[in-house]
């Protein structure tokens, strides 16, 4: 009876040893995965920081671009005041009327 208890204990000890042998690689694998996760978190943080820097650079570029466009508009307004634009528009209208009259004349159309 005592021997059966020792044998049962021995069987349990062998199972526990097998379980420990299975757990040990799992623990090692878990540690590797944790290290990999930490590394991934670091890379992600770096990418997020770079992304923020890119967004800042883009905002600066956009603002500079807006400023340059505004400066060009101001320069154009100084060079080509509104009255000149109006004169050019009227010139285009008169030119179009002239072409229409010529077309009518050539086709023999009456007004």
PDB file of C-alpha atoms in Angstrom:
ATOM      1  CA  UNK A   1       0.000   0.000   0.000  1.00  0.00           C
ATOM      2  CA  UNK A   2       2.833   2.338   0.858  1.00  0.00           C
ATOM      3  CA  UNK A   3       4.565   1.345  -2.395  1.00  0.00           C
ATOM      4  CA  UNK A   4       1.432   2.251  -4.406  1.00  0.00           C
ATOM      5  CA  UNK A   5       1.437   5.706  -2.866  1.00  0.00           C
ATOM      6  CA  UNK A   6       5.133   6.096  -3.696  1.00  0.00           C
ATOM      7  CA  UNK A   7       4.485   4.879  -7.259  1.00  0.00           C
ATOM      8  CA  UNK A   8       1.535   7.284  -7.634  1.00  0.00           C
ATOM      9  CA  UNK A   9       3.707  10.086  -6.290  1.00  0.00           C
ATOM     10  CA  UNK A  10       6.463   9.091  -8.718  1.00  0.00           C
ATOM     11  CA  UNK A  11       3.983   9.196 -11.644  1.00  0.00           C
ATOM     12  CA  UNK A  12       2.804  12.649 -10.551  1.00  0.00           C
ATOM     13  CA  UNK A  13       6.412  13.815 -10.231  1.00  0.00           C
ATOM     14  CA  UNK A  14       7.202  12.585 -13.770  1.00  0.00           C
ATOM     15  CA  UNK A  15       4.111  14.379 -15.136  1.00  0.00           C
ATOM     16  CA  UNK A  16       5.102  17.542 -13.278  1.00  0.00           C
ATOM     17  CA  UNK A  17       8.626  17.251 -14.724  1.00  0.00           C
ATOM     18  CA  UNK A  18       7.205  16.848 -18.257  1.00  0.00           C
ATOM     19  CA  UNK A  19       4.923  19.851 -17.642  1.00  0.00           C
ATOM     20  CA  UNK A  20       7.909  21.896 -16.433  1.00  0.00           C
ATOM     21  CA  UNK A  21       9.864  20.910 -19.533  1.00  0.00           C
ATOM     22  CA  UNK A  22       6.941  22.165 -21.640  1.00  0.00           C
ATOM     23  CA  UNK A  23       6.548  25.362 -19.603  1.00  0.00           C
ATOM     24  CA  UNK A  24      10.237  26.294 -19.705  1.00  0.00           C
ATOM     25  CA  UNK A  25      10.340  26.798 -23.517  1.00  0.00           C
ATOM     26  CA  UNK A  26       7.019  28.622 -23.297  1.00  0.00           C
ATOM     27  CA  UNK A  27       8.456  30.957 -20.689  1.00  0.00           C
ATOM     28  CA  UNK A  28      11.485  31.538 -22.892  1.00  0.00           C
ATOM     29  CA  UNK A  29       9.263  32.101 -25.917  1.00  0.00           C
ATOM     30  CA  UNK A  30       7.088  34.496 -23.901  1.00  0.00           C
ATOM     31  CA  UNK A  31      10.182  36.464 -22.911  1.00  0.00           C
ATOM     32  CA  UNK A  32      11.265  36.680 -26.569  1.00  0.00           C
ATOM     33  CA  UNK A  33       7.787  37.806 -27.600  1.00  0.00           C
ATOM     34  CA  UNK A  34       7.776  40.417 -24.837  1.00  0.00           C
ATOM     35  CA  UNK A  35      11.143  41.736 -26.023  1.00  0.00           C
ATOM     36  CA  UNK A  36       9.849  41.827 -29.587  1.00  0.00           C
ATOM     37  CA  UNK A  37       6.726  43.667 -28.452  1.00  0.00           C
ATOM     38  CA  UNK A  38       8.845  46.219 -26.603  1.00  0.00           C
ATOM     39  CA  UNK A  39      10.952  46.696 -29.732  1.00  0.00           C
ATOM     40  CA  UNK A  40       7.788  47.080 -31.824  1.00  0.00           C
ATOM     41  CA  UNK A  41       6.478  49.683 -29.369  1.00  0.00           C
ATOM     42  CA  UNK A  42       9.732  51.628 -29.717  1.00  0.00           C
ATOM     43  CA  UNK A  43       9.525  51.535 -33.517  1.00  0.00           C
ATOM     44  CA  UNK A  44       5.882  52.604 -33.371  1.00  0.00           C
ATOM     45  CA  UNK A  45       6.788  55.526 -31.107  1.00  0.00           C
ATOM     46  CA  UNK A  46       9.533  56.571 -33.532  1.00  0.00           C
ATOM     47  CA  UNK A  47       7.154  56.326 -36.490  1.00  0.00           C
ATOM     48  CA  UNK A  48       4.541  58.392 -34.647  1.00  0.00           C
ATOM     49  CA  UNK A  49       7.159  61.033 -33.808  1.00  0.00           C
ATOM     50  CA  UNK A  50       8.280  61.128 -37.460  1.00  0.00           C
ATOM     51  CA  UNK A  51       4.652  61.355 -38.554  1.00  0.00           C
ATOM     52  CA  UNK A  52       4.095  64.360 -36.269  1.00  0.00           C
ATOM     53  CA  UNK A  53       7.263  65.980 -37.632  1.00  0.00           C
ATOM     54  CA  UNK A  54       6.065  65.377 -41.212  1.00  0.00           C
ATOM     55  CA  UNK A  55       2.700  66.938 -40.360  1.00  0.00           C
ATOM     56  CA  UNK A  56       4.478  69.973 -38.873  1.00  0.00           C
ATOM     57  CA  UNK A  57       6.687  70.277 -41.962  1.00  0.00           C
ATOM     58  CA  UNK A  58       3.666  69.986 -44.232  1.00  0.00           C
ATOM     59  CA  UNK A  59       1.842  72.695 -42.264  1.00  0.00           C
ATOM     60  CA  UNK A  60       4.879  74.983 -42.580  1.00  0.00           C
ATOM     61  CA  UNK A  61       5.131  74.254 -46.309  1.00  0.00           C
ATOM     62  CA  UNK A  62       1.407  74.906 -46.793  1.00  0.00           C
ATOM     63  CA  UNK A  63       1.619  78.186 -44.875  1.00  0.00           C
ATOM     64  CA  UNK A  64       4.663  79.295 -46.885  1.00  0.00           C
ATOM     65  CA  UNK A  65       2.877  78.326 -50.095  1.00  0.00           C
ATOM     66  CA  UNK A  66      -0.177  80.375 -49.073  1.00  0.00           C
ATOM     67  CA  UNK A  67       2.090  83.326 -48.273  1.00  0.00           C
ATOM     68  CA  UNK A  68       3.849  83.063 -51.638  1.00  0.00           C
ATOM     69  CA  UNK A  69       0.520  82.853 -53.489  1.00  0.00           C
ATOM     70  CA  UNK A  70      -0.706  85.900 -51.603  1.00  0.00           C
ATOM     71  CA  UNK A  71       2.483  87.804 -52.479  1.00  0.00           C
ATOM     72  CA  UNK A  72       2.112  86.868 -56.169  1.00  0.00           C
ATOM     73  CA  UNK A  73      -1.526  87.981 -56.095  1.00  0.00           C
ATOM     74  CA  UNK A  74      -0.552  91.324 -54.549  1.00  0.00           C
ATOM     75  CA  UNK A  75       2.200  91.806 -57.148  1.00  0.00           C
ATOM     76  CA  UNK A  76      -0.209  90.941 -59.966  1.00  0.00           C
ATOM     77  CA  UNK A  77      -2.815  93.310 -58.573  1.00  0.00           C
ATOM     78  CA  UNK A  78      -0.180  96.072 -58.597  1.00  0.00           C
ATOM     79  CA  UNK A  79       0.899  95.250 -62.159  1.00  0.00           C
ATOM     80  CA  UNK A  80      -2.563  94.603 -63.552  1.00  0.00           C
ATOM     81  CA  UNK A  81      -5.060  96.781 -61.750  1.00  0.00           C
ATOM     82  CA  UNK A  82      -8.742  95.971 -61.926  1.00  0.00           C
ATOM     83  CA  UNK A  83      -9.433  98.583 -64.652  1.00  0.00           C
ATOM     84  CA  UNK A  84      -6.932  96.865 -66.954  1.00  0.00           C
ATOM     85  CA  UNK A  85      -8.673  93.537 -66.401  1.00  0.00           C
ATOM     86  CA  UNK A  86     -12.006  95.212 -67.217  1.00  0.00           C
ATOM     87  CA  UNK A  87     -10.548  96.743 -70.403  1.00  0.00           C
ATOM     88  CA  UNK A  88      -9.169  93.369 -71.474  1.00  0.00           C
ATOM     89  CA  UNK A  89     -12.553  91.722 -70.830  1.00  0.00           C
ATOM     90  CA  UNK A  90     -14.311  94.400 -72.910  1.00  0.00           C
ATOM     91  CA  UNK A  91     -11.717  93.955 -75.664  1.00  0.00           C
ATOM     92  CA  UNK A  92     -12.526  90.212 -75.720  1.00  0.00           C
ATOM     93  CA  UNK A  93     -16.268  90.999 -75.958  1.00  0.00           C
ATOM     94  CA  UNK A  94     -15.744  93.454 -78.848  1.00  0.00           C
ATOM     95  CA  UNK A  95     -13.498  90.962 -80.603  1.00  0.00           C
ATOM     96  CA  UNK A  96     -16.168  88.272 -80.259  1.00  0.00           C
ATOM     97  CA  UNK A  97     -18.831  90.660 -81.653  1.00  0.00           C
ATOM     98  CA  UNK A  98     -16.529  91.465 -84.596  1.00  0.00           C
ATOM     99  CA  UNK A  99     -16.070  87.767 -85.393  1.00  0.00           C
ATOM    100  CA  UNK A 100     -19.824  87.216 -85.154  1.00  0.00           C
ATOM    101  CA  UNK A 101     -20.523  90.125 -87.539  1.00  0.00           C
ATOM    102  CA  UNK A 102     -17.902  88.829 -89.981  1.00  0.00           C
ATOM    103  CA  UNK A 103     -19.466  85.351 -89.828  1.00  0.00           C
ATOM    104  CA  UNK A 104     -22.922  86.813 -90.551  1.00  0.00           C
ATOM    105  CA  UNK A 105     -21.599  88.942 -93.389  1.00  0.00           C
ATOM    106  CA  UNK A 106     -19.834  85.998 -95.009  1.00  0.00           C
ATOM    107  CA  UNK A 107     -22.888  83.776 -94.678  1.00  0.00           C
ATOM    108  CA  UNK A 108     -25.242  86.472 -95.984  1.00  0.00           C
ATOM    109  CA  UNK A 109     -27.244  86.434 -92.782  1.00  0.00           C
ATOM    110  CA  UNK A 110     -29.267  89.565 -91.983  1.00  0.00           C
ATOM    111  CA  UNK A 111     -29.663  91.065 -88.533  1.00  0.00           C
TER     112      UNK A 111
END
